């Protein structure tokens, strides 16, 4: 035992082993084995690892946990006051190629003027904000209803219900103020979901575009009638090969890509508000964190039209 212990444990040199200590210790049957002690330096090193591990866990909790980061923010505000610089993040993800949804920096004066005119029109359309049936006429809706029945969308009376809503409500709505800016239509994804499904489709034969001005379609859309004929043919009479290659591709009609949306679908804004309220009250997050997270959610609501 003495020969295994470092000399520095005594402060000087260890005592000289006696003849009895130098001999191998004897152990009676059943007595515990003699184990060498762990040096104090090794114990200290183990203690440092344990304390350091606990400290790292606490630091990570204070940084990543909403409750911990909120307390840190509140303490900093109390000690140093509010910072002079406020920083906000913005969702800039682009999941589609709509040229009117993402304004890029460009040196072309004509492009900049076009984007400015479109934005001004959306903000203040004035007397140019006409009813829907001025552009999408009753004759066009009748053709649409016939196409929907032909592909089997009227098994549960859906086409008749759609026609009733068209005549009662949608045909007389203002295009900008009462249709495009209707938050309910946006929350239920009645326009954005079909657009996401059919706007730009990757097929085994290449990329296929829906006839529209909000993607890279190359066809002639010079008049409403030209657009409408191409649009109907694309949605109801076009078959594509879905898959990464010819071997695994399967034929699908474009109309089969449009899935039903439940009428009772809760709006995302309602769900976000409910979750925020529940989280704040249950965790009792400090008021400063409430304000910060409220700003983050309101920002995400407008990030590229998707959340």
mmCIF file of C-alpha atoms in Angstrom:
data_model
loop_
_atom_site.group_PDB
_atom_site.id
_atom_site.type_symbol
_atom_site.label_atom_id
_atom_site.label_comp_id
_atom_site.label_asym_id
_atom_site.label_seq_id
_atom_site.Cartn_x
_atom_site.Cartn_y
_atom_site.Cartn_z
ATOM 1 C CA UNK A 1 0.000 0.000 0.000
ATOM 2 C CA UNK A 2 2.762 2.438 0.935
ATOM 3 C CA UNK A 3 4.690 1.736 -2.226
ATOM 4 C CA UNK A 4 1.594 2.603 -4.344
ATOM 5 C CA UNK A 5 1.008 5.991 -2.663
ATOM 6 C CA UNK A 6 2.777 9.053 -4.199
ATOM 7 C CA UNK A 7 5.338 10.781 -2.022
ATOM 8 C CA UNK A 8 3.567 14.142 -2.221
ATOM 9 C CA UNK A 9 0.645 12.856 -0.122
ATOM 10 C CA UNK A 10 2.923 13.206 2.936
ATOM 11 C CA UNK A 11 4.328 16.544 1.854
ATOM 12 C CA UNK A 12 7.841 15.062 1.929
ATOM 13 C CA UNK A 13 9.173 11.625 1.276
ATOM 14 C CA UNK A 14 7.053 8.680 2.408
ATOM 15 C CA UNK A 15 8.185 6.734 5.448
ATOM 16 C CA UNK A 16 10.593 3.960 4.716
ATOM 17 C CA UNK A 17 8.827 0.618 4.444
ATOM 18 C CA UNK A 18 9.590 -1.810 7.182
ATOM 19 C CA UNK A 19 10.439 -5.408 6.665
ATOM 20 C CA UNK A 20 6.914 -6.396 7.562
ATOM 21 C CA UNK A 21 5.367 -3.844 5.180
ATOM 22 C CA UNK A 22 7.610 -4.948 2.359
ATOM 23 C CA UNK A 23 6.314 -8.455 2.471
ATOM 24 C CA UNK A 24 3.161 -9.387 0.688
ATOM 25 C CA UNK A 25 0.156 -8.874 2.961
ATOM 26 C CA UNK A 26 -1.613 -11.968 4.055
ATOM 27 C CA UNK A 27 -5.398 -12.269 3.928
ATOM 28 C CA UNK A 28 -7.515 -14.726 5.799
ATOM 29 C CA UNK A 29 -10.208 -16.696 4.003
ATOM 30 C CA UNK A 30 -13.349 -14.566 3.690
ATOM 31 C CA UNK A 31 -11.714 -11.204 4.501
ATOM 32 C CA UNK A 32 -12.075 -8.363 1.943
ATOM 33 C CA UNK A 33 -9.375 -7.891 -0.621
ATOM 34 C CA UNK A 34 -6.966 -5.026 -0.154
ATOM 35 C CA UNK A 35 -7.459 -2.400 -2.903
ATOM 36 C CA UNK A 36 -5.089 0.439 -3.641
ATOM 37 C CA UNK A 37 -6.522 3.900 -2.878
ATOM 38 C CA UNK A 38 -7.219 6.335 -5.716
ATOM 39 C CA UNK A 39 -4.761 9.250 -5.514
ATOM 40 C CA UNK A 40 -6.200 12.605 -4.456
ATOM 41 C CA UNK A 41 -5.271 14.149 -7.822
ATOM 42 C CA UNK A 42 -7.431 11.604 -9.644
ATOM 43 C CA UNK A 43 -10.354 12.285 -7.291
ATOM 44 C CA UNK A 44 -10.002 16.009 -7.896
ATOM 45 C CA UNK A 45 -10.007 15.465 -11.641
ATOM 46 C CA UNK A 46 -13.184 13.372 -11.431
ATOM 47 C CA UNK A 47 -14.861 16.031 -9.298
ATOM 48 C CA UNK A 48 -13.981 18.691 -11.871
ATOM 49 C CA UNK A 49 -15.575 16.623 -14.619
ATOM 50 C CA UNK A 50 -18.771 16.194 -12.618
ATOM 51 C CA UNK A 51 -19.029 19.896 -11.717
ATOM 52 C CA UNK A 52 -18.204 20.920 -15.273
ATOM 53 C CA UNK A 53 -20.880 18.604 -16.672
ATOM 54 C CA UNK A 54 -23.523 20.053 -14.356
ATOM 55 C CA UNK A 55 -22.453 23.573 -15.272
ATOM 56 C CA UNK A 56 -22.703 22.825 -18.979
ATOM 57 C CA UNK A 57 -26.216 21.418 -18.523
ATOM 58 C CA UNK A 58 -27.302 24.549 -16.638
ATOM 59 C CA UNK A 59 -25.852 26.872 -19.281
ATOM 60 C CA UNK A 60 -27.545 24.959 -22.102
ATOM 61 C CA UNK A 61 -30.850 25.034 -20.212
ATOM 62 C CA UNK A 62 -30.595 28.802 -19.725
ATOM 63 C CA UNK A 63 -29.864 29.309 -23.433
ATOM 64 C CA UNK A 64 -32.280 26.857 -25.048
ATOM 65 C CA UNK A 65 -35.188 26.718 -22.614
ATOM 66 C CA UNK A 66 -37.858 29.450 -23.076
ATOM 67 C CA UNK A 67 -38.144 29.790 -19.314
ATOM 68 C CA UNK A 68 -34.368 29.927 -18.752
ATOM 69 C CA UNK A 69 -33.697 32.386 -21.592
ATOM 70 C CA UNK A 70 -36.568 34.537 -20.346
ATOM 71 C CA UNK A 71 -35.040 34.807 -16.888
ATOM 72 C CA UNK A 72 -31.659 35.665 -18.363
ATOM 73 C CA UNK A 73 -33.252 38.395 -20.482
ATOM 74 C CA UNK A 74 -35.155 39.785 -17.501
ATOM 75 C CA UNK A 75 -31.975 39.860 -15.380
ATOM 76 C CA UNK A 76 -30.012 41.624 -18.106
ATOM 77 C CA UNK A 77 -32.760 44.233 -18.530
ATOM 78 C CA UNK A 78 -32.853 44.814 -14.765
ATOM 79 C CA UNK A 79 -29.098 45.242 -14.468
ATOM 80 C CA UNK A 80 -28.163 47.005 -17.687
ATOM 81 C CA UNK A 81 -31.478 48.324 -19.003
ATOM 82 C CA UNK A 82 -33.025 47.565 -22.383
ATOM 83 C CA UNK A 83 -30.576 47.328 -25.305
ATOM 84 C CA UNK A 84 -30.477 50.103 -27.868
ATOM 85 C CA UNK A 85 -30.493 47.626 -30.766
ATOM 86 C CA UNK A 86 -33.502 45.416 -31.519
ATOM 87 C CA UNK A 87 -33.116 42.571 -34.013
ATOM 88 C CA UNK A 88 -35.918 40.659 -35.779
ATOM 89 C CA UNK A 89 -35.753 37.579 -38.004
ATOM 90 C CA UNK A 90 -37.844 37.168 -41.154
ATOM 91 C CA UNK A 91 -38.938 34.043 -42.973
ATOM 92 C CA UNK A 92 -37.573 34.423 -46.518
ATOM 93 C CA UNK A 93 -38.220 30.874 -47.693
ATOM 94 C CA UNK A 94 -39.447 30.721 -51.293
ATOM 95 C CA UNK A 95 -41.436 27.552 -51.946
ATOM 96 C CA UNK A 96 -42.814 28.682 -55.304
ATOM 97 C CA UNK A 97 -41.702 30.820 -58.256
ATOM 98 C CA UNK A 98 -44.384 33.506 -58.258
ATOM 99 C CA UNK A 99 -42.587 36.598 -59.624
ATOM 100 C CA UNK A 100 -45.077 38.935 -57.931
ATOM 101 C CA UNK A 101 -44.609 37.423 -54.483
ATOM 102 C CA UNK A 102 -40.855 37.968 -54.154
ATOM 103 C CA UNK A 103 -39.451 41.384 -55.012
ATOM 104 C CA UNK A 104 -35.798 41.057 -55.964
ATOM 105 C CA UNK A 105 -33.156 43.777 -56.227
ATOM 106 C CA UNK A 106 -32.581 44.501 -59.906
ATOM 107 C CA UNK A 107 -31.046 47.266 -61.989
ATOM 108 C CA UNK A 108 -33.760 47.049 -64.675
ATOM 109 C CA UNK A 109 -35.910 50.173 -64.360
ATOM 110 C CA UNK A 110 -38.824 48.551 -66.208
ATOM 111 C CA UNK A 111 -38.905 45.657 -63.730
ATOM 112 C CA UNK A 112 -38.815 47.975 -60.731
ATOM 113 C CA UNK A 113 -41.627 50.085 -62.189
ATOM 114 C CA UNK A 114 -43.731 46.969 -62.874
ATOM 115 C CA UNK A 115 -43.363 45.725 -59.299
ATOM 116 C CA UNK A 116 -44.156 49.180 -57.914
ATOM 117 C CA UNK A 117 -47.302 49.438 -60.047
ATOM 118 C CA UNK A 118 -48.493 45.964 -58.986
ATOM 119 C CA UNK A 119 -47.930 46.792 -55.305
ATOM 120 C CA UNK A 120 -49.743 50.117 -55.603
ATOM 121 C CA UNK A 121 -52.668 48.429 -57.325
ATOM 122 C CA UNK A 122 -52.981 45.804 -54.583
ATOM 123 C CA UNK A 123 -52.786 48.486 -51.894
ATOM 124 C CA UNK A 124 -55.272 50.893 -53.515
ATOM 125 C CA UNK A 125 -57.186 49.434 -56.479
ATOM 126 C CA UNK A 126 -59.927 52.140 -56.194
ATOM 127 C CA UNK A 127 -62.518 51.870 -58.999
ATOM 128 C CA UNK A 128 -60.460 49.176 -60.794
ATOM 129 C CA UNK A 129 -61.389 46.666 -58.105
ATOM 130 C CA UNK A 130 -64.179 45.013 -60.098
ATOM 131 C CA UNK A 131 -66.416 42.052 -59.253
ATOM 132 C CA UNK A 132 -65.172 38.505 -59.826
ATOM 133 C CA UNK A 133 -67.780 37.758 -62.508
ATOM 134 C CA UNK A 134 -66.389 40.626 -64.592
ATOM 135 C CA UNK A 135 -63.242 38.554 -65.220
ATOM 136 C CA UNK A 136 -64.402 35.010 -64.482
ATOM 137 C CA UNK A 137 -67.817 35.038 -66.114
ATOM 138 C CA UNK A 138 -70.894 32.897 -65.491
ATOM 139 C CA UNK A 139 -70.244 31.115 -68.798
ATOM 140 C CA UNK A 140 -66.763 30.164 -67.629
ATOM 141 C CA UNK A 141 -68.163 28.841 -64.347
ATOM 142 C CA UNK A 142 -70.678 26.698 -66.249
ATOM 143 C CA UNK A 143 -67.805 25.183 -68.246
ATOM 144 C CA UNK A 144 -65.892 24.595 -65.003
ATOM 145 C CA UNK A 145 -68.888 22.858 -63.406
ATOM 146 C CA UNK A 146 -69.218 20.544 -66.426
ATOM 147 C CA UNK A 147 -65.522 19.621 -66.224
ATOM 148 C CA UNK A 148 -65.765 18.916 -62.485
ATOM 149 C CA UNK A 149 -68.728 16.591 -63.052
ATOM 150 C CA UNK A 150 -66.909 14.809 -65.871
ATOM 151 C CA UNK A 151 -63.944 13.879 -63.630
ATOM 152 C CA UNK A 152 -66.233 12.607 -60.867
ATOM 153 C CA UNK A 153 -66.179 15.486 -58.364
ATOM 154 C CA UNK A 154 -69.950 15.462 -57.929
ATOM 155 C CA UNK A 155 -70.356 12.127 -56.140
ATOM 156 C CA UNK A 156 -71.464 13.808 -52.898
ATOM 157 C CA UNK A 157 -73.131 16.863 -54.422
ATOM 158 C CA UNK A 158 -70.020 19.008 -54.183
ATOM 159 C CA UNK A 159 -70.462 20.682 -57.568
ATOM 160 C CA UNK A 160 -74.019 21.747 -56.764
ATOM 161 C CA UNK A 161 -72.891 23.202 -53.415
ATOM 162 C CA UNK A 162 -70.070 25.055 -55.162
ATOM 163 C CA UNK A 163 -72.471 26.476 -57.728
ATOM 164 C CA UNK A 164 -74.763 27.708 -54.926
ATOM 165 C CA UNK A 165 -71.851 29.502 -53.234
ATOM 166 C CA UNK A 166 -70.787 30.975 -56.567
ATOM 167 C CA UNK A 167 -74.203 32.457 -57.308
ATOM 168 C CA UNK A 168 -74.885 33.636 -53.757
ATOM 169 C CA UNK A 169 -71.520 35.049 -52.753
ATOM 170 C CA UNK A 170 -68.325 34.720 -54.766
ATOM 171 C CA UNK A 171 -69.406 35.999 -58.163
ATOM 172 C CA UNK A 172 -70.186 39.488 -56.789
ATOM 173 C CA UNK A 173 -67.133 39.867 -54.557
ATOM 174 C CA UNK A 174 -64.526 42.507 -55.340
ATOM 175 C CA UNK A 175 -61.426 40.744 -56.637
ATOM 176 C CA UNK A 176 -58.836 42.555 -54.489
ATOM 177 C CA UNK A 177 -60.619 43.727 -51.337
ATOM 178 C CA UNK A 178 -63.070 40.850 -50.877
ATOM 179 C CA UNK A 179 -61.342 37.863 -52.472
ATOM 180 C CA UNK A 180 -57.549 38.185 -52.542
ATOM 181 C CA UNK A 181 -57.450 39.918 -49.147
ATOM 182 C CA UNK A 182 -59.982 37.602 -47.499
ATOM 183 C CA UNK A 183 -58.109 36.186 -44.474
ATOM 184 C CA UNK A 184 -60.504 33.230 -44.200
ATOM 185 C CA UNK A 185 -59.646 32.014 -47.702
ATOM 186 C CA UNK A 186 -55.966 32.330 -46.816
ATOM 187 C CA UNK A 187 -56.273 30.475 -43.514
ATOM 188 C CA UNK A 188 -58.156 27.593 -45.101
ATOM 189 C CA UNK A 189 -55.616 27.461 -47.988
ATOM 190 C CA UNK A 190 -58.427 27.411 -50.574
ATOM 191 C CA UNK A 191 -56.228 29.170 -53.124
ATOM 192 C CA UNK A 192 -52.653 28.509 -51.972
ATOM 193 C CA UNK A 193 -52.964 24.714 -51.595
ATOM 194 C CA UNK A 194 -54.243 24.014 -55.156
ATOM 195 C CA UNK A 195 -51.601 26.420 -56.459
ATOM 196 C CA UNK A 196 -48.831 24.640 -54.565
ATOM 197 C CA UNK A 197 -49.984 21.273 -55.967
ATOM 198 C CA UNK A 198 -50.248 22.278 -59.629
ATOM 199 C CA UNK A 199 -48.084 25.385 -60.107
ATOM 200 C CA UNK A 200 -44.811 23.633 -60.952
ATOM 201 C CA UNK A 201 -44.771 19.824 -61.169
ATOM 202 C CA UNK A 202 -41.643 17.676 -61.395
ATOM 203 C CA UNK A 203 -42.343 14.652 -63.625
ATOM 204 C CA UNK A 204 -40.329 11.829 -65.151
ATOM 205 C CA UNK A 205 -40.401 13.756 -68.452
ATOM 206 C CA UNK A 206 -39.311 17.090 -66.953
ATOM 207 C CA UNK A 207 -40.946 20.117 -65.359
ATOM 208 C CA UNK A 208 -44.597 20.899 -66.157
ATOM 209 C CA UNK A 209 -46.125 24.333 -65.497
ATOM 210 C CA UNK A 210 -49.776 25.240 -65.019
ATOM 211 C CA UNK A 211 -50.888 27.914 -67.522
ATOM 212 C CA UNK A 212 -50.604 31.046 -65.379
ATOM 213 C CA UNK A 213 -48.630 34.286 -65.119
ATOM 214 C CA UNK A 214 -47.220 33.363 -61.674
ATOM 215 C CA UNK A 215 -44.729 30.732 -62.833
ATOM 216 C CA UNK A 216 -42.432 30.031 -65.798
ATOM 217 C CA UNK A 217 -45.130 28.981 -68.272
ATOM 218 C CA UNK A 218 -44.074 29.828 -71.838
ATOM 219 C CA UNK A 219 -47.435 29.614 -73.653
ATOM 220 C CA UNK A 220 -49.516 32.462 -75.048
ATOM 221 C CA UNK A 221 -51.742 33.968 -72.342
ATOM 222 C CA UNK A 222 -52.498 37.157 -74.208
ATOM 223 C CA UNK A 223 -56.264 37.012 -73.603
ATOM 224 C CA UNK A 224 -58.529 35.614 -70.906
ATOM 225 C CA UNK A 225 -60.061 33.166 -73.373
ATOM 226 C CA UNK A 226 -56.616 31.812 -74.383
ATOM 227 C CA UNK A 227 -55.680 31.375 -70.732
ATOM 228 C CA UNK A 228 -58.983 29.711 -69.844
ATOM 229 C CA UNK A 229 -58.833 27.116 -72.623
ATOM 230 C CA UNK A 230 -55.259 26.162 -71.759
ATOM 231 C CA UNK A 231 -56.057 26.067 -68.047
ATOM 232 C CA UNK A 232 -59.037 23.710 -68.501
ATOM 233 C CA UNK A 233 -57.039 21.428 -70.776
ATOM 234 C CA UNK A 234 -54.184 21.300 -68.271
ATOM 235 C CA UNK A 235 -56.310 20.576 -65.176
ATOM 236 C CA UNK A 236 -58.905 18.186 -66.597
ATOM 237 C CA UNK A 237 -57.359 16.613 -69.718
ATOM 238 C CA UNK A 238 -53.626 16.273 -69.006
ATOM 239 C CA UNK A 239 -51.882 13.110 -67.788
ATOM 240 C CA UNK A 240 -48.331 13.229 -66.420
ATOM 241 C CA UNK A 241 -45.768 10.646 -65.307
ATOM 242 C CA UNK A 242 -45.111 11.090 -61.597
ATOM 243 C CA UNK A 243 -41.753 9.709 -60.451
ATOM 244 C CA UNK A 244 -38.033 10.304 -60.577
ATOM 245 C CA UNK A 245 -37.456 8.056 -63.630
ATOM 246 C CA UNK A 246 -39.293 6.082 -66.281
ATOM 247 C CA UNK A 247 -39.031 2.791 -64.405
ATOM 248 C CA UNK A 248 -40.816 4.026 -61.264
ATOM 249 C CA UNK A 249 -43.158 6.532 -62.928
ATOM 250 C CA UNK A 250 -46.929 6.194 -62.728
ATOM 251 C CA UNK A 251 -49.503 8.011 -64.857
ATOM 252 C CA UNK A 252 -51.665 10.559 -63.011
ATOM 253 C CA UNK A 253 -54.194 13.087 -64.151
ATOM 254 C CA UNK A 254 -53.591 16.642 -62.975
ATOM 255 C CA UNK A 255 -57.091 16.793 -61.486
ATOM 256 C CA UNK A 256 -56.259 13.871 -59.171
ATOM 257 C CA UNK A 257 -53.551 15.964 -57.485
ATOM 258 C CA UNK A 258 -56.167 18.299 -56.016
ATOM 259 C CA UNK A 259 -57.227 16.938 -52.636
ATOM 260 C CA UNK A 260 -60.369 17.972 -50.703
ATOM 261 C CA UNK A 261 -60.066 20.569 -47.931
ATOM 262 C CA UNK A 262 -62.378 20.113 -44.952
ATOM 263 C CA UNK A 263 -65.014 22.793 -44.584
ATOM 264 C CA UNK A 264 -64.558 22.831 -40.769
ATOM 265 C CA UNK A 265 -60.800 23.281 -40.997
ATOM 266 C CA UNK A 266 -59.610 25.523 -38.151
ATOM 267 C CA UNK A 267 -57.610 28.518 -39.221
ATOM 268 C CA UNK A 268 -53.863 28.443 -38.401
ATOM 269 C CA UNK A 269 -54.109 31.910 -36.801
ATOM 270 C CA UNK A 270 -56.692 30.620 -34.302
ATOM 271 C CA UNK A 271 -54.525 27.617 -33.422
ATOM 272 C CA UNK A 272 -51.412 29.764 -32.990
ATOM 273 C CA UNK A 273 -53.230 32.190 -30.710
ATOM 274 C CA UNK A 274 -54.556 29.343 -28.541
ATOM 275 C CA UNK A 275 -51.147 27.678 -28.233
ATOM 276 C CA UNK A 276 -49.424 30.951 -27.373
ATOM 277 C CA UNK A 277 -51.943 31.751 -24.650
ATOM 278 C CA UNK A 278 -51.675 28.281 -23.110
ATOM 279 C CA UNK A 279 -47.867 28.272 -23.171
ATOM 280 C CA UNK A 280 -47.482 31.729 -21.636
ATOM 281 C CA UNK A 281 -49.877 31.114 -18.745
ATOM 282 C CA UNK A 282 -48.680 27.597 -17.914
ATOM 283 C CA UNK A 283 -44.970 28.416 -17.966
ATOM 284 C CA UNK A 284 -45.371 31.943 -16.541
ATOM 285 C CA UNK A 285 -42.820 33.294 -18.948
ATOM 286 C CA UNK A 286 -41.628 36.819 -18.064
ATOM 287 C CA UNK A 287 -43.418 39.669 -19.769
ATOM 288 C CA UNK A 288 -40.418 40.593 -21.896
ATOM 289 C CA UNK A 289 -40.334 37.122 -23.428
ATOM 290 C CA UNK A 290 -44.062 37.300 -24.102
ATOM 291 C CA UNK A 291 -43.578 40.458 -26.114
ATOM 292 C CA UNK A 292 -40.660 39.013 -28.030
ATOM 293 C CA UNK A 293 -42.429 35.772 -28.930
ATOM 294 C CA UNK A 294 -45.595 37.624 -29.927
ATOM 295 C CA UNK A 295 -43.529 39.661 -32.382
ATOM 296 C CA UNK A 296 -41.953 36.494 -33.772
ATOM 297 C CA UNK A 297 -45.332 34.863 -34.427
ATOM 298 C CA UNK A 298 -46.789 37.967 -36.052
ATOM 299 C CA UNK A 299 -43.748 38.094 -38.320
ATOM 300 C CA UNK A 300 -44.057 34.427 -39.295
ATOM 301 C CA UNK A 301 -47.691 34.961 -40.286
ATOM 302 C CA UNK A 302 -46.541 36.992 -43.288
ATOM 303 C CA UNK A 303 -43.396 35.089 -44.226
ATOM 304 C CA UNK A 304 -43.913 34.348 -47.901
ATOM 305 C CA UNK A 305 -47.602 33.583 -47.340
ATOM 306 C CA UNK A 306 -46.747 30.267 -45.594
ATOM 307 C CA UNK A 307 -46.318 29.329 -42.015
#
